[in-house]
Tab-separated table of C-alpha atoms (C1' of nucleotides) in Angstrom:
chain	number	residue	atom	x	y	z
A	145	MET	CA	0.002	0.055	0.013
A	146	ASP	CA	1.264	3.715	-0.465
A	147	ALA	CA	1.206	6.856	1.222
A	148	ALA	CA	-2.292	8.204	0.111
A	149	ASP	CA	-3.996	5.247	2.078
A	150	ALA	CA	-2.244	6.158	5.045
A	151	ARG	CA	-3.721	9.766	4.717
A	152	ASP	CA	-6.889	8.712	4.003
A	153	PRO	CA	-7.653	5.021	4.821
A	154	THR	CA	-11.243	5.567	4.896
A	155	ARG	CA	-11.205	6.646	0.924
A	156	VAL	CA	-13.488	3.961	-0.760
A	157	GLU	CA	-14.791	5.714	-3.658
A	158	GLY	CA	-13.110	7.951	-6.150
A	159	SER	CA	-14.336	7.772	-9.772
A	160	ALA	CA	-14.969	11.302	-11.439
A	161	THR	CA	-17.622	9.077	-13.268
A	162	GLY	CA	-19.682	8.145	-10.205
A	163	GLN	CA	-19.110	4.708	-10.413
A	164	ALA	CA	-17.616	2.826	-7.704
A	165	SER	CA	-13.674	2.391	-7.557
A	166	ALA	CA	-11.316	0.334	-5.432
A	167	ARG	CA	-8.382	2.581	-5.811
A	168	ARG	CA	-6.559	2.461	-2.902
A	169	MET	CA	-8.907	0.375	-1.306
A	170	PRO	CA	-7.091	-2.075	1.380
A	171	PRO	CA	-7.835	-5.838	-0.178
A	172	SER	CA	-10.116	-6.822	2.933
A	173	SER	CA	-12.453	-3.714	1.911
A	174	GLN	CA	-12.140	-4.932	-1.713
A	175	GLU	CA	-13.206	-8.089	-1.013
A	176	ALA	CA	-16.400	-6.858	0.949
A	177	ALA	CA	-17.031	-4.716	-2.011
A	178	LEU	CA	-16.973	-7.499	-4.249
A	179	LEU	CA	-19.349	-9.773	-2.097
A	180	ASP	CA	-21.554	-6.997	-1.392
A	181	ALA	CA	-21.964	-6.537	-5.244
A	182	ALA	CA	-22.034	-10.236	-5.794
A	183	GLU	CA	-24.803	-10.445	-3.023
A	184	GLU	CA	-26.926	-7.923	-4.683
A	185	LEU	CA	-26.767	-8.710	-8.306
A	186	PHE	CA	-26.739	-12.436	-8.139
A	187	TYR	CA	-29.909	-12.358	-5.780
A	188	GLU	CA	-31.730	-10.180	-8.144
A	189	GLU	CA	-30.881	-11.460	-11.302
A	190	GLY	CA	-29.343	-14.962	-10.917
A	191	TYR	CA	-25.568	-15.988	-11.210
A	192	GLN	CA	-25.518	-16.720	-14.735
A	193	ALA	CA	-27.119	-13.680	-15.745
A	194	VAL	CA	-24.510	-11.439	-13.916
A	195	GLY	CA	-20.946	-11.314	-15.734
A	196	MET	CA	-17.600	-10.596	-14.180
A	197	ASP	CA	-17.623	-7.101	-15.776
A	198	ARG	CA	-20.700	-5.975	-13.832
A	199	LEU	CA	-19.319	-7.366	-10.525
A	200	ARG	CA	-16.419	-5.401	-11.422
A	201	THR	CA	-18.295	-1.927	-12.527
A	202	ALA	CA	-20.703	-2.490	-9.484
A	203	SER	CA	-17.817	-3.271	-6.837
A	204	GLY	CA	-15.326	-1.276	-8.349
A	205	VAL	CA	-12.722	-3.753	-7.601
A	206	PRO	CA	-10.477	-4.453	-10.877
A	207	LEU	CA	-10.813	-7.850	-12.319
A	208	LYS	CA	-7.079	-8.638	-11.676
A	209	ARG	CA	-7.789	-8.323	-8.237
A	210	ILE	CA	-11.099	-10.302	-8.176
A	211	TYR	CA	-9.159	-13.208	-9.674
A	212	GLY	CA	-6.340	-12.560	-7.127
A	213	LEU	CA	-9.021	-12.800	-4.223
A	214	PHE	CA	-10.920	-15.796	-5.809
A	215	PRO	CA	-9.787	-18.476	-8.327
A	216	GLY	CA	-13.031	-17.914	-10.310
A	217	LYS	CA	-16.533	-16.976	-10.456
A	218	GLU	CA	-17.768	-19.947	-8.609
A	219	ALA	CA	-15.649	-19.348	-5.726
A	220	VAL	CA	-16.882	-15.788	-5.563
A	221	ALA	CA	-20.622	-17.272	-5.633
A	222	VAL	CA	-19.695	-19.479	-2.896
A	223	ALA	CA	-18.130	-17.090	-0.740
A	224	MET	CA	-20.991	-14.649	-1.019
A	225	LEU	CA	-23.459	-17.303	0.227
A	226	ASP	CA	-21.298	-18.393	3.050
A	227	ARG	CA	-21.021	-14.824	4.070
A	228	ARG	CA	-24.762	-14.062	3.792
A	229	ASP	CA	-25.343	-17.258	5.818
A	230	ALA	CA	-23.547	-15.815	8.856
A	231	ARG	CA	-25.004	-12.319	8.438
A	232	TRP	CA	-28.807	-13.897	7.703
A	233	ARG	CA	-28.660	-16.303	10.581
A	234	GLY	CA	-27.135	-13.956	13.003
A	235	ALA	CA	-29.991	-11.400	12.004
A	236	LEU	CA	-32.510	-14.081	12.668
A	237	ASP	CA	-31.118	-15.005	15.973
A	238	THR	CA	-30.988	-11.317	17.028
A	239	HIS	CA	-34.777	-10.903	16.113
A	240	VAL	CA	-36.233	-13.890	17.787
A	241	ARG	CA	-34.437	-13.331	21.340
A	242	ARG	CA	-35.961	-9.862	21.537
A	243	HIS	CA	-38.800	-11.942	22.627
A	244	GLU	CA	-38.580	-13.376	25.968
A	245	ASP	CA	-41.469	-15.999	25.555
A	246	PRO	CA	-39.793	-19.043	23.979
A	247	HIS	CA	-43.228	-20.061	22.430
A	248	ARG	CA	-43.492	-16.519	20.997
A	249	ARG	CA	-39.840	-16.607	19.755
A	250	VAL	CA	-40.899	-19.500	17.455
A	251	LEU	CA	-43.717	-17.496	16.142
A	252	ALA	CA	-41.333	-14.674	15.493
A	253	VAL	CA	-39.248	-16.645	12.852
A	254	TYR	CA	-42.241	-15.987	10.638
A	255	ASP	CA	-42.632	-12.519	11.254
A	256	TRP	CA	-38.983	-12.215	10.160
A	257	LEU	CA	-39.039	-13.996	7.283
A	258	GLU	CA	-41.962	-12.156	5.713
A	259	GLU	CA	-40.055	-8.961	6.613
A	260	ARG	CA	-37.580	-10.510	4.459
A	261	LEU	CA	-39.846	-11.564	1.707
A	262	VAL	CA	-41.570	-8.287	0.949
A	263	GLY	CA	-38.956	-5.989	0.533
A	264	PRO	CA	-38.464	-4.504	-2.856
A	265	GLY	CA	-36.380	-6.411	-5.207
A	266	HIS	CA	-36.882	-9.537	-3.313
A	267	ARG	CA	-37.145	-12.514	-4.964
A	268	GLY	CA	-37.477	-15.427	-2.199
A	269	CYS	CA	-34.530	-17.473	-0.710
A	270	ALA	CA	-31.354	-16.970	-2.048
A	271	TRP	CA	-29.646	-20.500	-1.108
A	272	ILE	CA	-33.395	-22.108	-3.007
A	273	ASN	CA	-32.800	-19.767	-5.967
A	274	ALA	CA	-28.927	-20.635	-6.091
A	275	PHE	CA	-29.803	-24.046	-5.657
A	276	GLY	CA	-32.391	-24.167	-8.536
A	277	GLU	CA	-29.885	-22.644	-11.005
A	278	LEU	CA	-26.545	-24.134	-9.985
A	279	GLY	CA	-27.495	-27.239	-7.888
A	280	GLY	CA	-27.088	-29.383	-10.910
A	281	THR	CA	-23.722	-28.175	-12.285
A	282	SER	CA	-21.877	-26.846	-9.419
A	283	GLU	CA	-21.229	-29.163	-6.282
A	284	PRO	CA	-19.522	-26.349	-4.220
A	285	VAL	CA	-22.628	-24.103	-4.542
A	286	ALA	CA	-24.951	-27.119	-3.804
A	287	GLU	CA	-22.696	-27.741	-0.779
A	288	ALA	CA	-22.995	-24.114	0.034
A	289	VAL	CA	-26.978	-24.244	0.129
A	290	ARG	CA	-26.754	-27.703	2.228
A	291	ARG	CA	-24.727	-26.154	4.705
A	292	HIS	CA	-27.042	-23.092	4.886
A	293	LYS	CA	-30.298	-25.069	5.225
A	294	ALA	CA	-28.863	-27.790	7.879
A	295	SER	CA	-27.668	-24.794	10.104
A	296	PHE	CA	-31.262	-23.160	9.757
A	297	ARG	CA	-32.928	-26.208	10.453
A	298	ARG	CA	-30.590	-26.698	13.288
A	299	ASP	CA	-31.231	-23.039	14.830
A	300	LEU	CA	-35.043	-23.709	14.571
A	301	GLY	CA	-34.615	-27.179	16.460
A	302	VAL	CA	-32.837	-25.200	19.349
A	303	LEU	CA	-35.780	-22.402	19.433
A	304	VAL	CA	-38.458	-25.174	19.289
A	305	ALA	CA	-36.567	-27.134	21.966
A	306	GLU	CA	-36.451	-24.127	24.312
A	307	ALA	CA	-40.167	-23.777	23.696
A	308	GLY	CA	-40.684	-27.025	24.884
A	309	ALA	CA	-41.960	-28.920	21.971
A	310	SER	CA	-41.168	-32.195	20.503
A	311	THR	CA	-38.455	-32.878	17.542
A	312	ALA	CA	-41.373	-33.850	15.383
A	313	THR	CA	-43.023	-30.118	16.275
A	314	ALA	CA	-39.503	-28.813	15.205
A	315	ASP	CA	-39.422	-30.715	11.987
A	316	ALA	CA	-42.598	-29.269	10.904
A	317	ILE	CA	-41.571	-25.610	12.271
A	318	HIS	CA	-39.077	-26.079	9.844
A	319	LEU	CA	-40.873	-27.197	6.697
A	320	LEU	CA	-43.412	-24.697	7.121
A	321	ALA	CA	-40.696	-22.048	7.180
A	322	GLU	CA	-39.319	-23.493	4.062
A	323	GLY	CA	-42.830	-23.756	2.470
A	324	LEU	CA	-43.118	-19.837	3.367
A	325	LEU	CA	-39.528	-18.872	1.909
A	326	VAL	CA	-40.215	-20.833	-1.442
A	327	THR	CA	-43.820	-19.902	-1.805
A	328	GLY	CA	-43.299	-16.210	-0.369
A	329	GLY	CA	-40.655	-15.771	-3.164
A	330	ILE	CA	-42.585	-16.721	-6.082
A	331	VAL	CA	-45.931	-15.338	-5.448
A	332	GLY	CA	-44.364	-11.802	-5.811
A	333	ASP	CA	-46.898	-9.426	-4.298
A	334	ALA	CA	-46.657	-8.200	-0.735
A	335	ARG	CA	-50.160	-8.964	0.332
A	336	ALA	CA	-49.870	-12.782	-0.940
A	337	VAL	CA	-46.578	-12.906	1.147
A	338	ALA	CA	-48.272	-11.576	4.290
A	339	ARG	CA	-51.107	-14.073	3.717
A	340	THR	CA	-48.673	-16.817	3.298
A	341	ALA	CA	-46.832	-15.938	6.363
A	342	ALA	CA	-49.854	-15.608	8.449
A	343	GLU	CA	-50.717	-19.201	7.176
A	344	ALA	CA	-47.518	-20.302	8.445
A	345	ARG	CA	-47.661	-18.882	11.924
A	346	GLU	CA	-51.154	-20.179	12.523
A	347	ALA	CA	-50.271	-23.569	11.569
A	348	ALA	CA	-46.764	-23.507	13.856
A	349	ASP	CA	-48.948	-22.052	16.859
A	350	ARG	CA	-51.259	-25.158	16.479
A	351	LEU	CA	-48.672	-27.548	16.410
A	352	LEU	CA	-47.012	-25.733	19.252
A	353	GLN	CA	-50.145	-25.849	21.219
A	354	SER	CA	-50.748	-29.241	20.506
A	355	THR	CA	-47.624	-30.483	21.779
A	356	ALA	CA	-48.081	-28.513	24.982
A	357	ALA	CA	-51.774	-30.101	25.232
A	358	GLY	CA	-50.220	-33.477	24.745
A	359	SER	CA	-47.692	-32.861	27.157
A	360	ARG	CA	-50.176	-31.498	29.977
A	361	ILE	CA	-52.388	-34.460	28.931
A	362	ALA	CA	-49.359	-36.892	29.321
A	363	GLY	CA	-48.520	-35.042	32.875
A	364	LEU	CA	-45.530	-33.560	31.607
B	217	MET	CA	-30.747	-40.554	-44.373
B	218	ASP	CA	-31.786	-43.461	-46.627
B	219	ALA	CA	-34.937	-44.754	-48.301
B	220	ALA	CA	-35.908	-47.232	-45.387
B	221	ASP	CA	-37.055	-44.144	-43.452
B	222	ALA	CA	-39.363	-43.096	-46.157
B	223	ARG	CA	-40.852	-46.586	-46.120
B	224	ASP	CA	-41.430	-46.697	-42.324
B	225	PRO	CA	-43.141	-43.548	-41.470
B	226	THR	CA	-43.459	-44.267	-37.744
B	227	ARG	CA	-39.816	-44.734	-37.453
B	228	VAL	CA	-38.622	-41.974	-34.906
B	229	GLU	CA	-35.021	-42.604	-34.579
B	230	GLY	CA	-32.710	-43.683	-37.275
B	231	SER	CA	-29.318	-42.546	-36.963
B	232	ALA	CA	-26.371	-44.895	-37.461
B	233	THR	CA	-24.743	-43.247	-34.489
B	234	GLY	CA	-27.719	-43.970	-32.325
B	235	GLN	CA	-28.859	-40.515	-31.744
B	236	ALA	CA	-32.396	-39.553	-32.005
B	237	SER	CA	-33.642	-38.274	-35.663
B	238	ALA	CA	-36.879	-36.539	-36.259
B	239	ARG	CA	-36.637	-37.257	-40.011
B	240	ARG	CA	-40.497	-37.915	-41.561
B	241	MET	CA	-41.703	-37.147	-37.762
B	242	PRO	CA	-44.905	-35.767	-37.939
B	243	PRO	CA	-44.318	-31.984	-36.551
B	244	SER	CA	-46.753	-32.576	-33.256
B	245	SER	CA	-44.350	-35.678	-32.601
B	246	GLN	CA	-41.412	-33.431	-32.948
B	247	GLU	CA	-42.622	-31.241	-30.620
B	248	ALA	CA	-43.063	-33.741	-28.129
B	249	ALA	CA	-39.704	-34.917	-28.812
B	250	LEU	CA	-38.418	-31.632	-28.343
B	251	LEU	CA	-40.559	-31.015	-24.970
B	252	ASP	CA	-39.340	-34.258	-23.744
B	253	ALA	CA	-35.628	-33.459	-24.409
B	254	ALA	CA	-36.378	-30.028	-22.881
B	255	GLU	CA	-37.768	-31.368	-19.757
B	256	GLU	CA	-35.022	-33.814	-19.367
B	257	LEU	CA	-32.299	-31.704	-19.948
B	258	PHE	CA	-33.564	-28.439	-18.252
B	259	TYR	CA	-34.464	-30.459	-15.107
B	260	GLU	CA	-31.150	-32.103	-14.779
B	261	GLU	CA	-28.834	-29.272	-15.646
B	262	GLY	CA	-30.492	-26.167	-15.569
B	263	TYR	CA	-32.144	-23.979	-18.287
B	264	GLN	CA	-28.926	-21.892	-19.255
B	265	ALA	CA	-26.740	-24.883	-18.942
B	266	VAL	CA	-28.431	-26.550	-21.884
B	267	GLY	CA	-28.043	-25.072	-25.284
B	268	MET	CA	-30.280	-25.231	-28.155
B	269	ASP	CA	-27.682	-27.615	-29.892
B	270	ARG	CA	-27.799	-30.226	-27.207
B	271	LEU	CA	-31.897	-29.571	-27.661
B	272	ARG	CA	-31.229	-30.301	-31.209
B	273	THR	CA	-29.233	-33.389	-30.914
B	274	ALA	CA	-31.177	-35.071	-27.861
B	275	SER	CA	-34.605	-34.566	-29.521
B	276	GLY	CA	-33.295	-35.056	-32.988
B	277	VAL	CA	-35.320	-32.188	-34.294
B	278	PRO	CA	-33.469	-29.723	-36.587
B	279	LEU	CA	-32.952	-26.164	-35.525
B	280	LYS	CA	-34.935	-24.779	-38.403
B	281	ARG	CA	-38.133	-26.880	-37.134
B	282	ILE	CA	-37.268	-25.681	-33.128
B	283	TYR	CA	-37.424	-22.126	-34.557
B	284	GLY	CA	-40.562	-22.777	-36.685
B	285	LEU	CA	-42.572	-24.385	-33.593
B	286	PHE	CA	-41.399	-22.167	-30.953
B	287	PRO	CA	-40.311	-18.299	-31.226
B	288	GLY	CA	-37.167	-19.078	-29.199
B	289	LYS	CA	-35.684	-20.985	-26.311
B	290	GLU	CA	-37.698	-19.162	-23.492
B	291	ALA	CA	-41.037	-20.362	-25.383
B	292	VAL	CA	-39.685	-23.523	-25.219
B	293	ALA	CA	-39.118	-23.543	-21.536
B	294	VAL	CA	-42.481	-22.219	-20.845
B	295	ALA	CA	-44.139	-25.025	-23.083
B	296	MET	CA	-42.185	-27.471	-21.431
B	297	LEU	CA	-43.335	-26.194	-17.950
B	298	ASP	CA	-47.043	-25.991	-18.691
B	299	ARG	CA	-46.925	-29.505	-20.430
B	300	ARG	CA	-45.184	-30.862	-17.220
B	301	ASP	CA	-47.790	-29.089	-15.150
B	302	ALA	CA	-50.488	-31.059	-16.722
B	303	ARG	CA	-48.960	-34.393	-16.564
B	304	TRP	CA	-47.835	-33.950	-13.051
B	305	ARG	CA	-50.957	-33.028	-11.478
B	306	GLY	CA	-52.878	-35.525	-13.243
B	307	ALA	CA	-50.456	-38.235	-11.973
B	308	LEU	CA	-50.995	-36.992	-8.617
B	309	ASP	CA	-54.676	-37.049	-8.662
B	310	THR	CA	-54.697	-40.305	-10.226
B	311	HIS	CA	-52.433	-41.269	-6.944
B	312	VAL	CA	-54.154	-40.152	-4.519
B	313	ARG	CA	-57.666	-41.189	-5.787
B	314	ARG	CA	-56.537	-45.024	-5.329
B	315	HIS	CA	-57.432	-44.313	-1.888
B	316	GLU	CA	-60.928	-44.175	-0.505
B	317	ASP	CA	-60.462	-42.323	2.609
B	318	PRO	CA	-60.418	-38.648	2.018
B	319	HIS	CA	-58.055	-38.307	5.092
B	320	ARG	CA	-55.788	-41.098	3.605
B	321	ARG	CA	-55.926	-39.019	-0.018
B	322	VAL	CA	-54.276	-35.798	1.730
B	323	LEU	CA	-51.544	-37.892	3.250
B	324	ALA	CA	-50.894	-39.758	0.062
B	325	VAL	CA	-49.710	-36.623	-1.424
B	326	TYR	CA	-46.591	-36.862	0.529
B	327	ASP	CA	-46.225	-40.514	-0.498
B	328	TRP	CA	-46.140	-39.566	-4.023
B	329	LEU	CA	-44.007	-36.155	-3.514
B	330	GLU	CA	-41.326	-38.760	-1.866
B	331	GLU	CA	-41.418	-41.092	-4.862
B	332	ARG	CA	-40.837	-38.169	-7.063
B	333	LEU	CA	-37.922	-36.791	-5.243
B	334	VAL	CA	-35.827	-39.919	-4.724
B	335	GLY	CA	-35.903	-41.056	-8.234
B	336	PRO	CA	-32.197	-41.150	-9.758
B	337	GLY	CA	-31.228	-37.825	-11.214
B	338	HIS	CA	-33.737	-36.000	-9.214
B	339	ARG	CA	-33.105	-32.476	-8.305
B	340	GLY	CA	-36.255	-31.447	-6.364
B	341	CYS	CA	-39.009	-29.470	-7.988
B	342	ALA	CA	-38.728	-28.332	-11.732
B	343	TRP	CA	-40.718	-25.247	-11.110
B	344	ILE	CA	-38.732	-23.992	-7.907
B	345	ASN	CA	-35.851	-24.571	-9.517
B	346	ALA	CA	-37.020	-22.873	-13.015
B	347	PHE	CA	-37.859	-19.832	-10.796
B	348	GLY	CA	-34.781	-19.902	-9.001
B	349	GLU	CA	-32.792	-19.420	-12.285
B	350	LEU	CA	-35.160	-17.528	-14.461
B	351	GLY	CA	-37.507	-15.810	-12.192
B	352	GLY	CA	-35.625	-12.469	-12.000
B	353	THR	CA	-35.043	-12.436	-15.837
B	354	SER	CA	-38.145	-13.887	-17.527
B	355	GLU	CA	-41.600	-12.988	-16.931
B	356	PRO	CA	-43.060	-15.525	-18.850
B	357	VAL	CA	-41.065	-18.110	-17.009
B	358	ALA	CA	-42.267	-16.764	-13.652
B	359	GLU	CA	-45.641	-16.299	-14.514
B	360	ALA	CA	-45.564	-20.309	-15.733
B	361	VAL	CA	-44.285	-21.178	-12.217
B	362	ARG	CA	-47.082	-19.013	-10.578
B	363	ARG	CA	-49.444	-20.824	-12.502
B	364	HIS	CA	-48.523	-24.381	-11.697
B	365	LYS	CA	-48.092	-23.473	-7.973
B	366	ALA	CA	-51.437	-21.772	-7.820
B	367	SER	CA	-53.253	-24.998	-9.499
B	368	PHE	CA	-51.197	-26.979	-7.067
B	369	ARG	CA	-52.502	-25.238	-4.065
B	370	ARG	CA	-55.747	-25.392	-5.443
B	371	ASP	CA	-55.776	-29.307	-5.686
B	372	LEU	CA	-54.258	-29.495	-2.388
B	373	GLY	CA	-57.256	-27.105	-1.046
B	374	VAL	CA	-59.963	-29.641	-2.940
B	375	LEU	CA	-58.426	-32.852	-1.268
B	376	VAL	CA	-58.248	-31.035	2.265
B	377	ALA	CA	-62.013	-29.974	1.729
B	378	GLU	CA	-62.932	-33.249	0.778
B	379	ALA	CA	-61.257	-34.629	4.418
B	380	GLY	CA	-63.378	-32.218	6.116
B	381	ALA	CA	-60.619	-29.946	7.259
B	382	SER	CA	-60.720	-26.188	7.618
B	383	THR	CA	-58.877	-23.713	4.897
B	384	ALA	CA	-56.403	-22.702	7.640
B	385	THR	CA	-55.342	-26.755	7.506
B	386	ALA	CA	-55.441	-26.702	3.962
B	387	ASP	CA	-53.134	-23.731	3.744
B	388	ALA	CA	-50.697	-25.692	6.263
B	389	ILE	CA	-50.684	-28.649	4.254
B	390	HIS	CA	-49.898	-26.744	1.369
B	391	LEU	CA	-46.805	-25.292	3.032
B	392	LEU	CA	-45.694	-28.501	4.349
B	393	ALA	CA	-45.902	-29.783	0.740
B	394	GLU	CA	-43.797	-26.857	-0.545
B	395	GLY	CA	-41.465	-27.440	2.405
B	396	LEU	CA	-40.945	-31.009	1.535
B	397	LEU	CA	-40.502	-30.123	-2.346
B	398	VAL	CA	-37.960	-27.614	-1.632
B	399	THR	CA	-35.921	-29.547	1.316
B	400	GLY	CA	-36.127	-32.959	-0.295
B	401	GLY	CA	-34.454	-31.246	-3.820
B	402	ILE	CA	-31.522	-29.946	-1.444
B	403	VAL	CA	-30.747	-32.502	0.589
B	404	GLY	CA	-29.928	-35.066	-1.899
B	405	ASP	CA	-29.677	-38.645	-0.725
B	406	ALA	CA	-32.951	-41.016	-0.537
B	407	ARG	CA	-32.820	-41.443	3.193
B	408	ALA	CA	-32.910	-37.577	4.004
B	409	VAL	CA	-35.887	-37.179	1.493
B	410	ALA	CA	-38.088	-40.452	3.317
B	411	ARG	CA	-37.119	-38.907	6.663
B	412	THR	CA	-38.419	-35.461	5.407
B	413	ALA	CA	-41.200	-36.920	3.784
B	414	ALA	CA	-42.155	-38.436	7.280
B	415	GLU	CA	-41.906	-35.646	8.683
B	416	ALA	CA	-44.522	-33.417	6.619
B	417	ARG	CA	-46.668	-36.433	6.658
B	418	GLU	CA	-47.082	-36.846	10.304
B	419	ALA	CA	-47.091	-32.860	10.718
B	420	ALA	CA	-50.143	-33.243	8.251
B	421	ASP	CA	-51.880	-35.922	10.021
B	422	ARG	CA	-51.512	-33.969	13.314
B	423	LEU	CA	-52.913	-30.871	11.848
B	424	LEU	CA	-55.854	-33.078	10.184
B	425	GLN	CA	-56.533	-34.750	13.371
B	426	SER	CA	-56.679	-31.354	15.531
B	427	THR	CA	-59.020	-30.040	12.962
B	428	ALA	CA	-61.425	-33.241	13.581
B	429	ALA	CA	-60.747	-32.826	17.078
B	430	GLY	CA	-61.757	-29.158	17.001
B	431	SER	CA	-64.844	-29.824	15.088
B	432	ARG	CA	-66.074	-32.721	17.487
B	433	ILE	CA	-65.377	-30.626	20.411
B	434	ALA	CA	-67.587	-27.843	18.454
B	435	GLY	CA	-70.208	-30.239	18.089
B	436	LEU	CA	-69.898	-29.990	14.272
C	99	DT	C1'	-37.723	-37.462	-66.598
C	100	DT	C1'	-37.790	-32.679	-65.495
C	101	DG	C1'	-38.238	-29.282	-62.598
C	102	DA	C1'	-40.241	-27.023	-58.600
C	103	DC	C1'	-40.226	-27.647	-53.644
C	104	DT	C1'	-39.413	-29.175	-48.941
C	105	DG	C1'	-36.890	-29.672	-44.772
C	106	DG	C1'	-32.738	-31.352	-42.577
C	107	DA	C1'	-27.654	-31.188	-41.332
C	108	DG	C1'	-24.644	-28.167	-39.936
C	109	DA	C1'	-22.096	-23.692	-41.163
C	110	DA	C1'	-22.178	-19.033	-39.999
C	111	DC	C1'	-22.859	-14.995	-37.336
C	112	DG	C1'	-23.023	-11.499	-34.167
C	113	DT	C1'	-22.967	-11.380	-29.253
C	114	DT	C1'	-21.485	-12.372	-24.525
C	115	DC	C1'	-18.985	-14.929	-21.192
C	116	DG	C1'	-15.041	-16.078	-18.140
C	117	DT	C1'	-10.367	-15.186	-17.992
C	118	DT	C1'	-5.750	-13.672	-19.013
C	119	DC	C1'	-2.689	-10.183	-20.986
C	120	DT	C1'	-0.904	-5.449	-21.729
C	121	DC	C1'	-0.057	-1.110	-20.880
C	122	DT	C1'	0.493	3.188	-18.290
C	123	DA	C1'	0.198	6.022	-14.474
C	124	DG	C1'	1.804	6.575	-10.114
C	125	DT	C1'	4.712	5.062	-6.047
C	126	DC	C1'	8.513	3.489	-3.386
C	127	DT	C1'	13.727	2.924	-2.207
C	128	DA	C1'	17.984	4.468	-2.966
D	184	DT	C1'	15.998	11.832	-9.303
D	185	DA	C1'	16.247	7.071	-11.303
D	186	DG	C1'	14.840	3.047	-11.815
D	187	DA	C1'	12.254	-0.872	-10.223
D	188	DC	C1'	7.784	-2.077	-8.757
D	189	DT	C1'	2.767	-2.334	-8.302
D	190	DA	C1'	-1.660	-2.354	-9.309
D	191	DG	C1'	-5.742	-0.776	-12.103
D	192	DA	C1'	-8.115	0.215	-16.881
D	193	DG	C1'	-9.566	-2.084	-20.386
D	194	DA	C1'	-8.260	-4.746	-24.434
D	195	DA	C1'	-7.816	-9.260	-25.865
D	196	DC	C1'	-8.623	-13.892	-26.286
D	197	DG	C1'	-10.929	-18.454	-27.303
D	198	DA	C1'	-15.033	-20.872	-26.228
D	199	DA	C1'	-19.979	-21.096	-26.160
D	200	DC	C1'	-24.183	-19.134	-26.612
D	201	DG	C1'	-29.130	-18.287	-29.797
D	202	DT	C1'	-30.660	-17.761	-33.880
D	203	DT	C1'	-30.337	-17.227	-39.236
D	204	DC	C1'	-28.827	-18.809	-43.490
D	205	DT	C1'	-26.746	-21.934	-46.959
D	206	DC	C1'	-26.819	-25.972	-49.351
D	207	DC	C1'	-28.204	-30.122	-51.248
D	208	DA	C1'	-30.399	-34.613	-50.989
D	209	DG	C1'	-35.263	-36.266	-51.364
D	210	DT	C1'	-40.062	-35.852	-52.967
D	211	DC	C1'	-43.807	-34.990	-55.667
D	212	DA	C1'	-46.752	-33.157	-59.765
D	213	DA	C1'	-46.986	-33.192	-64.409
DNA sequence: TTGACTGGAGAACGTTCGTTCTCTAGTCTA
DNA sequence: TAGACTAGAGAACGAACGTTCTCCAGTCAA
């Protein structure tokens, strides 16, 4: 790195044309900028519809450096999915733990998913979409999707266990969440997403109640 | 090609290399052969990973005729999805109606989905995958997916209504089915698919039972 | 048999892709 | 200041794509 960076290490964009530039950006910021652009563009348009050139333009990271950071486009996609996984599940955890009641926490999962699904430009679950596009041709991407889905399922299992419900109920809570994710992504408009989320939440509530009722009947 | 083909108009393949040939095939058969190839290849590898040349080779239908039958690749994909929709839902209907008990019919949906998900080369739900790949860039494909999912949901609604359960239960049955489709597609191996199907089936059963119990309690 | 016609095989075309290479402006050491 | 070096902007490259076009074997009416 050079003296200019030392003088202004916060400098991130500097092009006169207004497009992002990675000039003098430290490598870690460049990687972040690249993954930011990849996350947004791949999510909105798909993986194959976005070329490396658009990633370069949107992130301001030169092609030469992109290929210095990652061996190829596929690796960028995997890194993006993994980074998103950490952030996504962290945000979900933060959201649900704002509630004290363990039962309410489980239902709050659906609130959070609904919020995520109705935003502008949203197109469902990034991992489901990635699997749909690349699951058949890219094993690394397929594995990243399986990692995320397994982690999500595990996280839900913990929440449901804390609510005192059975593992069978946890399984159902998970399938309802996946059903909401895929259906909410496809239907498109916000009203339908809200309706679908309400359906999932109500079904989850019924299953949690019936577990509790069963437990009471069994004297647990 | 040779005179032997002319003598046998029903002949559908005739290449010495073993690949399909559409020579002398009537246009309706050519369309069917094309959609057969499109269905298989697009499903296994994705839409953008399969070029028109491979469609031509696999179906035996010349490019000239493909572009005579459809204005472009996108239209082939939409036609394939629509044709598959009719066959897919027809087969589901046939399967569930082999059972007499309306309650059992609903559960049989999950049996059938499980069968579909464990076959070799299977990669989940063709419509979910198509949406993941093209939902952001092709409105005709996105609409075909929405058509199919709306029809599937409606079909399930009829089955659940015939079982005497509420519309809320029907919604849950649908979300569980979607959750099974997406999860079963991603997890890959047959054991995990079977386990997921069992989870969905059990949750559906509980929801149907609780509806029935609720109805009895309410004196209906 | 002749001539017009049809339709298939595959070449051709223009574009776009992922990836690599070149050139140059700017920086640091001595 | 001189020279080695770094890194970015964009050209270059080979491959593959969707689509169109060319050419010729085969067919049918007269």
